[in-house]
Amino acid sequence: MKKLILFAMIIGFFASAAFAEINPRPSKYDNRIGFVTYNPDDVFNIYAKDGFVTILMFDPEERIISAGTGFNDGWDISQQYNILHIRPKAYIAKYAQDSEGVVVEHQDVVEPNAKDWNTNLFITTNKRTYIANLRLGNKKIHYKISFKYPREKHRKFLELLKKKKEAKAIENLKKDLDHVTVPRNWAYFMKVNKNSQDIAPDFVYDDGVFTYIGFRSYKTMPTAFLREGNDESILNTHVKKIGKYNVLVVHRLAKIILLRSGKKLVGILNNAYGFNPAPDTRETSNQSIIRGIK
C-alpha cells in the first residue's frame, strides 16, 4: 500500500512539473507590476481584468512582429514597438432559433468571464519568442510585466571582454612591430645613381631577420625591390618611426636590394649576407606573430 502511495506521489510530482508555469515576480513597490526572467522554454502567467489594460514590456531593442491568442474574439491585442497591450473584451454571439417553423436570428453580447476567457498567447519579436497563459482575474491583476535577460547580459559581457582582449592583442602586436631590434650586421654598401640622393638611405642594418633602411624625414621614401640575377620583385615592407628617422623595414634579408622612386635608383649590397645569421629561423621578433605576404 505504501508503495502505491509513493508511486502516486511521484506521478503527481512529474505531472505538475510537466506543466510548471511561471508567475511574474512582483515589484517590491506594487504587486501589480511584475518581472519575468526570460527563458524561451517557460510559460508565464498574465492576469488581466475586464476594463483594464495590461502591458508587456520587452527588450528596448526588440520589435514585435506578431501576437496571437487562442481566443481572438475575447481579447484585444495591440502592439507598438517593444510594448504589447492586452485587454479583455466582450463579443457578439450570433445564433438562429426555430420558433414554430420560423427561423429567427439572435445576437447576444457575451461579457468576459473567468470561466470562458482563459487562453494562451504566443508572441514573436525580431529577437525572441514568448509563450504565456492569459488569465481573466478578479482580485489578481497585472498592470505591467517587464522582462529581464540575464543570458543576454552575459553574452554582451563576453563579447565586450572578447573585444577588449582583441584590442589588447592588437596593441601588443603594434608594440612588437614597433620594437627597436638589436642590429647584427652593419656591413652594407650602396651605389647611388645620378640625381638619386634624396632616396639614398642614411643607414642600413639587419637583425638577422629583417633589414632596416633609415631615412631622414625630408627624404623621399622609395619602394624596395629584391634583385636576383636579372630578375626583380617587390619586397614586403612596413614603415615605422625610430627617433628622427623614417625606417623602411624589409621583411627578410637579401644580398641585393634596389630602391626605386620614378627614375631614381639606389643599389644596396649586403656584404655579410649568409655570414651572420640569427641563431634560429623566425619571421618576426615575436614568435606569436606570423608574417604573410599581402
Tab-separated table of N, CA and C in Angstrom, residues 134-244:
chain	number	residue	atom	x	y	z
A	134	LEU	N	-3.053	33.436	-20.701
A	134	LEU	CA	-3.876	34.615	-20.413
A	134	LEU	C	-4.970	34.209	-19.429
A	135	ARG	N	-4.956	34.842	-18.271
A	135	ARG	CA	-5.950	34.541	-17.241
A	135	ARG	C	-6.796	35.782	-16.983
A	136	LEU	N	-8.116	35.579	-16.926
A	136	LEU	CA	-9.008	36.686	-16.571
A	136	LEU	C	-9.180	36.673	-15.061
A	137	GLY	N	-8.525	37.628	-14.412
A	137	GLY	CA	-8.547	37.655	-12.957
A	137	GLY	C	-9.630	38.561	-12.419
A	138	ASN	N	-9.770	38.542	-11.118
A	138	ASN	CA	-10.708	39.415	-10.423
A	138	ASN	C	-9.943	40.273	-9.433
A	139	LYS	N	-9.382	39.601	-8.431
A	139	LYS	CA	-8.575	40.328	-7.453
A	139	LYS	C	-7.131	40.490	-7.942
A	140	LYS	N	-6.586	39.436	-8.592
A	140	LYS	CA	-5.210	39.475	-9.064
A	140	LYS	C	-5.167	40.062	-10.465
A	141	ILE	N	-4.309	41.075	-10.658
A	141	ILE	CA	-4.221	41.729	-11.962
A	141	ILE	C	-2.798	42.247	-12.166
A	142	HIS	N	-2.323	42.195	-13.402
A	142	HIS	CA	-1.034	42.784	-13.779
A	142	HIS	C	-1.282	44.042	-14.604
A	143	TYR	N	-0.712	45.140	-14.150
A	143	TYR	CA	-0.743	46.360	-14.953
A	143	TYR	C	0.403	46.355	-15.973
A	144	LYS	N	1.580	45.889	-15.517
A	144	LYS	CA	2.751	45.866	-16.399
A	144	LYS	C	3.630	44.678	-16.035
A	145	ILE	N	4.128	43.986	-17.063
A	145	ILE	CA	5.107	42.916	-16.873
A	145	ILE	C	6.331	43.239	-17.732
A	146	SER	N	7.478	43.328	-17.088
A	146	SER	CA	8.736	43.593	-17.794
A	146	SER	C	9.599	42.334	-17.781
A	147	PHE	N	10.496	42.248	-18.761
A	147	PHE	CA	11.346	41.063	-18.893
A	147	PHE	C	12.804	41.402	-18.630
A	148	LYS	N	13.464	40.471	-17.973
A	148	LYS	CA	14.898	40.585	-17.716
A	148	LYS	C	15.611	39.514	-18.520
A	149	TYR	N	16.824	39.853	-18.998
A	149	TYR	CA	17.549	38.952	-19.891
A	149	TYR	C	18.974	38.734	-19.384
A	150	PRO	N	19.147	37.959	-18.315
A	150	PRO	CA	20.497	37.751	-17.765
A	150	PRO	C	21.441	37.061	-18.740
A	151	ARG	N	20.930	36.134	-19.561
A	151	ARG	CA	21.785	35.449	-20.539
A	151	ARG	C	22.301	36.430	-21.578
A	152	GLU	N	21.428	37.367	-21.972
A	152	GLU	CA	21.820	38.381	-22.949
A	152	GLU	C	22.900	39.280	-22.372
A	153	LYS	N	22.743	39.666	-21.094
A	153	LYS	CA	23.772	40.488	-20.445
A	153	LYS	C	25.089	39.741	-20.372
A	154	HIS	N	24.994	38.430	-20.078
A	154	HIS	CA	26.204	37.612	-20.003
A	154	HIS	C	26.870	37.526	-21.375
A	155	ARG	N	26.042	37.350	-22.421
A	155	ARG	CA	26.593	37.275	-23.775
A	155	ARG	C	27.260	38.584	-24.163
A	156	LYS	N	26.606	39.714	-23.863
A	156	LYS	CA	27.185	41.013	-24.194
A	156	LYS	C	28.467	41.253	-23.406
A	157	PHE	N	28.491	40.785	-22.148
A	157	PHE	CA	29.703	40.918	-21.339
A	157	PHE	C	30.847	40.129	-21.967
A	158	LEU	N	30.552	38.898	-22.433
A	158	LEU	CA	31.587	38.079	-23.066
A	158	LEU	C	32.069	38.716	-24.370
A	159	GLU	N	31.136	39.308	-25.134
A	159	GLU	CA	31.522	39.978	-26.374
A	159	GLU	C	32.417	41.178	-26.078
A	160	LEU	N	32.047	41.951	-25.040
A	160	LEU	CA	32.854	43.101	-24.659
A	160	LEU	C	34.234	42.655	-24.197
A	161	LEU	N	34.273	41.571	-23.410
A	161	LEU	CA	35.548	41.037	-22.930
A	161	LEU	C	36.401	40.577	-24.107
A	162	LYS	N	35.758	39.933	-25.081
A	162	LYS	CA	36.486	39.472	-26.263
A	162	LYS	C	37.063	40.655	-27.041
A	163	LYS	N	36.251	41.724	-27.191
A	163	LYS	CA	36.733	42.911	-27.909
A	163	LYS	C	37.909	43.552	-27.187
A	164	LYS	N	37.831	43.580	-25.843
A	164	LYS	CA	38.931	44.158	-25.073
A	164	LYS	C	40.201	43.332	-25.241
A	165	LYS	N	40.032	41.990	-25.237
A	165	LYS	CA	41.190	41.109	-25.423
A	165	LYS	C	41.785	41.288	-26.816
A	166	GLU	N	40.893	41.416	-27.824
A	166	GLU	CA	41.377	41.617	-29.184
A	166	GLU	C	42.098	42.952	-29.310
A	167	ALA	N	41.525	44.003	-28.678
A	167	ALA	CA	42.160	45.319	-28.713
A	167	ALA	C	43.527	45.275	-28.028
A	168	LYS	N	43.595	44.540	-26.907
A	168	LYS	CA	44.871	44.407	-26.196
A	168	LYS	C	45.879	43.659	-27.050
A	169	ALA	N	45.413	42.609	-27.739
A	169	ALA	CA	46.307	41.834	-28.597
A	169	ALA	C	46.841	42.691	-29.743
A	170	ILE	N	45.947	43.523	-30.324
A	170	ILE	CA	46.377	44.416	-31.403
A	170	ILE	C	47.384	45.439	-30.886
A	171	GLU	N	47.117	45.949	-29.677
A	171	GLU	CA	48.041	46.914	-29.082
A	171	GLU	C	49.418	46.279	-28.860
A	172	ASN	N	49.413	45.049	-28.345
A	172	ASN	CA	50.683	44.346	-28.126
A	172	ASN	C	51.395	44.066	-29.448
A	173	LEU	N	50.588	43.742	-30.480
A	173	LEU	CA	51.164	43.492	-31.801
A	173	LEU	C	51.837	44.735	-32.350
A	174	LYS	N	51.157	45.888	-32.192
A	174	LYS	CA	51.749	47.139	-32.670
A	174	LYS	C	53.036	47.450	-31.925
A	175	LYS	N	53.015	47.225	-30.607
A	175	LYS	CA	54.226	47.466	-29.826
A	175	LYS	C	55.354	46.569	-30.295
A	176	ASP	N	54.988	45.313	-30.612
A	176	ASP	CA	56.009	44.367	-31.044
A	176	ASP	C	56.576	44.745	-32.409
A	177	LEU	N	55.683	45.208	-33.293
A	177	LEU	CA	56.158	45.626	-34.612
A	177	LEU	C	57.012	46.885	-34.528
A	178	ASP	N	56.720	47.730	-33.527
A	178	ASP	CA	57.473	48.961	-33.356
A	178	ASP	C	58.721	48.777	-32.497
A	179	HIS	N	58.935	47.570	-32.030
A	179	HIS	CA	60.059	47.320	-31.133
A	179	HIS	C	61.380	47.544	-31.871
A	180	VAL	N	62.289	48.275	-31.247
A	180	VAL	CA	63.603	48.525	-31.836
A	180	VAL	C	64.482	47.299	-31.595
A	181	THR	N	64.872	46.639	-32.657
A	181	THR	CA	65.657	45.419	-32.524
A	181	THR	C	67.147	45.732	-32.420
A	182	VAL	N	67.908	44.726	-32.010
A	182	VAL	CA	69.359	44.892	-31.859
A	182	VAL	C	70.040	44.569	-33.184
A	183	PRO	N	70.795	45.507	-33.767
A	183	PRO	CA	71.479	45.250	-35.043
A	183	PRO	C	72.500	44.122	-34.908
A	184	ARG	N	72.571	43.274	-35.945
A	184	ARG	CA	73.557	42.199	-36.000
A	184	ARG	C	74.565	42.429	-37.125
A	185	ASN	N	74.146	43.207	-38.107
A	185	ASN	CA	75.011	43.360	-39.284
A	185	ASN	C	74.894	44.778	-39.838
A	186	TRP	N	76.042	45.496	-39.878
A	186	TRP	CA	76.090	46.837	-40.467
A	186	TRP	C	76.858	46.840	-41.803
A	187	ALA	N	77.251	45.678	-42.291
A	187	ALA	CA	78.132	45.607	-43.468
A	187	ALA	C	77.331	45.789	-44.757
A	188	TYR	N	76.775	46.981	-44.932
A	188	TYR	CA	76.010	47.300	-46.130
A	188	TYR	C	76.707	48.432	-46.895
A	189	PHE	N	76.708	48.277	-48.204
A	189	PHE	CA	77.288	49.298	-49.072
A	189	PHE	C	76.226	49.691	-50.092
A	190	MET	N	76.315	50.928	-50.573
A	190	MET	CA	75.307	51.364	-51.542
A	190	MET	C	75.928	52.137	-52.688
A	191	LYS	N	75.250	52.065	-53.831
A	191	LYS	CA	75.630	52.853	-55.012
A	191	LYS	C	74.436	53.722	-55.374
A	192	VAL	N	74.696	55.036	-55.408
A	192	VAL	CA	73.627	55.990	-55.663
A	192	VAL	C	73.736	56.485	-57.100
A	193	ASN	N	72.705	56.259	-57.894
A	193	ASN	CA	72.699	56.750	-59.270
A	193	ASN	C	72.567	58.270	-59.303
A	194	LYS	N	72.801	58.829	-60.470
A	194	LYS	CA	72.744	60.279	-60.641
A	194	LYS	C	71.348	60.807	-60.311
A	195	ASN	N	71.297	61.929	-59.597
A	195	ASN	CA	70.054	62.596	-59.201
A	195	ASN	C	69.174	61.720	-58.299
A	196	SER	N	69.809	60.844	-57.533
A	196	SER	CA	69.042	59.940	-56.668
A	196	SER	C	69.373	60.114	-55.193
A	197	GLN	N	70.019	61.235	-54.852
A	197	GLN	CA	70.439	61.435	-53.466
A	197	GLN	C	69.270	61.498	-52.475
A	198	ASP	N	68.114	61.991	-52.936
A	198	ASP	CA	67.005	62.153	-51.986
A	198	ASP	C	66.315	60.835	-51.634
A	199	ILE	N	66.708	59.710	-52.267
A	199	ILE	CA	66.191	58.402	-51.835
A	199	ILE	C	67.316	57.536	-51.265
A	200	ALA	N	68.515	58.142	-51.114
A	200	ALA	CA	69.648	57.405	-50.542
A	200	ALA	C	69.466	57.304	-49.027
A	201	PRO	N	69.521	56.105	-48.448
A	201	PRO	CA	69.321	55.956	-47.002
A	201	PRO	C	70.474	56.506	-46.192
A	202	ASP	N	70.175	56.850	-44.942
A	202	ASP	CA	71.201	57.341	-44.018
A	202	ASP	C	71.863	56.193	-43.262
A	203	PHE	N	71.189	55.059	-43.176
A	203	PHE	CA	71.806	53.874	-42.574
A	203	PHE	C	71.047	52.633	-43.047
A	204	VAL	N	71.733	51.504	-42.997
A	204	VAL	CA	71.134	50.203	-43.286
A	204	VAL	C	71.751	49.182	-42.336
A	205	TYR	N	70.920	48.369	-41.718
A	205	TYR	CA	71.416	47.249	-40.909
A	205	TYR	C	70.353	46.166	-40.896
A	206	ASP	N	70.724	44.993	-40.362
A	206	ASP	CA	69.720	43.947	-40.171
A	206	ASP	C	69.903	43.319	-38.806
A	207	ASP	N	68.850	42.618	-38.339
A	207	ASP	CA	68.897	41.948	-37.038
A	207	ASP	C	68.940	40.428	-37.195
A	208	GLY	N	69.319	39.996	-38.406
A	208	GLY	CA	69.349	38.569	-38.675
A	208	GLY	C	68.040	38.048	-39.224
A	209	VAL	N	67.020	38.900	-39.218
A	209	VAL	CA	65.701	38.519	-39.720
A	209	VAL	C	65.190	39.559	-40.707
A	210	PHE	N	65.103	40.817	-40.278
A	210	PHE	CA	64.621	41.911	-41.104
A	210	PHE	C	65.780	42.832	-41.464
A	211	THR	N	65.570	43.602	-42.532
A	211	THR	CA	66.523	44.630	-42.940
A	211	THR	C	65.903	45.992	-42.670
A	212	TYR	N	66.671	46.895	-42.035
A	212	TYR	CA	66.177	48.204	-41.620
A	212	TYR	C	66.909	49.277	-42.419
A	213	ILE	N	66.129	50.071	-43.177
A	213	ILE	CA	66.698	51.106	-44.044
A	213	ILE	C	66.146	52.451	-43.575
A	214	GLY	N	67.040	53.312	-43.023
A	214	GLY	CA	66.585	54.557	-42.392
A	214	GLY	C	66.783	55.785	-43.251
A	215	PHE	N	65.808	56.694	-43.203
A	215	PHE	CA	65.841	57.944	-43.960
A	215	PHE	C	65.492	59.102	-43.032
A	216	ARG	N	66.165	60.227	-43.247
A	216	ARG	CA	65.735	61.437	-42.549
A	216	ARG	C	64.378	61.880	-43.095
A	217	SER	N	63.670	62.666	-42.281
A	217	SER	CA	62.271	62.987	-42.603
A	217	SER	C	62.105	63.753	-43.906
A	218	TYR	N	63.133	64.487	-44.343
A	218	TYR	CA	62.989	65.289	-45.552
A	218	TYR	C	63.240	64.480	-46.830
A	219	LYS	N	63.657	63.214	-46.672
A	219	LYS	CA	63.935	62.405	-47.847
A	219	LYS	C	62.675	61.678	-48.333
A	220	THR	N	62.705	61.270	-49.596
A	220	THR	CA	61.588	60.543	-50.194
A	220	THR	C	61.699	59.059	-49.843
A	221	MET	N	60.585	58.469	-49.449
A	221	MET	CA	60.578	57.047	-49.116
A	221	MET	C	60.397	56.246	-50.415
A	222	PRO	N	61.397	55.456	-50.813
A	222	PRO	CA	61.309	54.701	-52.060
A	222	PRO	C	60.609	53.357	-51.874
A	223	THR	N	60.489	52.620	-52.961
A	223	THR	CA	59.972	51.258	-52.937
A	223	THR	C	61.148	50.297	-53.040
A	224	ALA	N	61.115	49.210	-52.240
A	224	ALA	CA	62.229	48.259	-52.210
A	224	ALA	C	61.954	47.062	-53.104
A	225	PHE	N	62.984	46.677	-53.870
A	225	PHE	CA	62.895	45.520	-54.767
A	225	PHE	C	64.029	44.553	-54.470
A	226	LEU	N	63.744	43.267	-54.616
A	226	LEU	CA	64.760	42.231	-54.484
A	226	LEU	C	65.367	41.979	-55.857
A	227	ARG	N	66.716	41.990	-55.915
A	227	ARG	CA	67.414	41.706	-57.181
A	227	ARG	C	68.049	40.323	-57.081
A	228	GLU	N	67.624	39.430	-57.985
A	228	GLU	CA	68.181	38.086	-58.052
A	228	GLU	C	68.520	37.798	-59.509
A	229	GLY	N	69.819	37.815	-59.849
A	229	GLY	CA	70.229	37.671	-61.248
A	229	GLY	C	69.738	38.857	-62.034
A	230	ASN	N	68.971	38.597	-63.068
A	230	ASN	CA	68.397	39.683	-63.880
A	230	ASN	C	66.943	39.970	-63.518
A	231	ASP	N	66.439	39.295	-62.488
A	231	ASP	CA	65.036	39.443	-62.103
A	231	ASP	C	64.883	40.362	-60.904
A	232	GLU	N	63.747	41.090	-60.873
A	232	GLU	CA	63.406	41.949	-59.743
A	232	GLU	C	61.985	41.620	-59.273
A	233	SER	N	61.794	41.693	-57.968
A	233	SER	CA	60.453	41.515	-57.399
A	233	SER	C	60.299	42.445	-56.212
A	234	ILE	N	59.085	42.978	-56.048
A	234	ILE	CA	58.843	43.926	-54.967
A	234	ILE	C	58.902	43.212	-53.617
A	235	LEU	N	59.439	43.859	-52.627
A	235	LEU	CA	59.606	43.270	-51.301
A	235	LEU	C	58.469	43.685	-50.368
A	236	ASN	N	58.134	42.801	-49.454
A	236	ASN	CA	57.111	43.088	-48.440
A	236	ASN	C	57.749	43.947	-47.351
A	237	THR	N	57.153	45.106	-47.069
A	237	THR	CA	57.754	46.060	-46.127
A	237	THR	C	56.682	46.727	-45.266
A	238	HIS	N	57.123	47.363	-44.212
A	238	HIS	CA	56.296	48.330	-43.499
A	238	HIS	C	57.206	49.446	-43.014
A	239	VAL	N	56.614	50.576	-42.636
A	239	VAL	CA	57.382	51.751	-42.220
A	239	VAL	C	57.116	52.031	-40.752
A	240	LYS	N	58.159	52.347	-40.008
A	240	LYS	CA	57.994	52.762	-38.621
A	240	LYS	C	58.949	53.893	-38.311
A	241	LYS	N	58.699	54.557	-37.213
A	241	LYS	CA	59.491	55.713	-36.792
A	241	LYS	C	60.484	55.277	-35.727
A	242	ILE	N	61.756	55.565	-35.931
A	242	ILE	CA	62.784	55.344	-34.919
A	242	ILE	C	63.516	56.662	-34.734
A	243	GLY	N	63.223	57.325	-33.617
A	243	GLY	CA	63.825	58.641	-33.373
A	243	GLY	C	63.408	59.615	-34.449
A	244	LYS	N	64.392	60.248	-35.101
A	244	LYS	CA	64.090	61.236	-36.140
A	244	LYS	C	64.087	60.610	-37.536
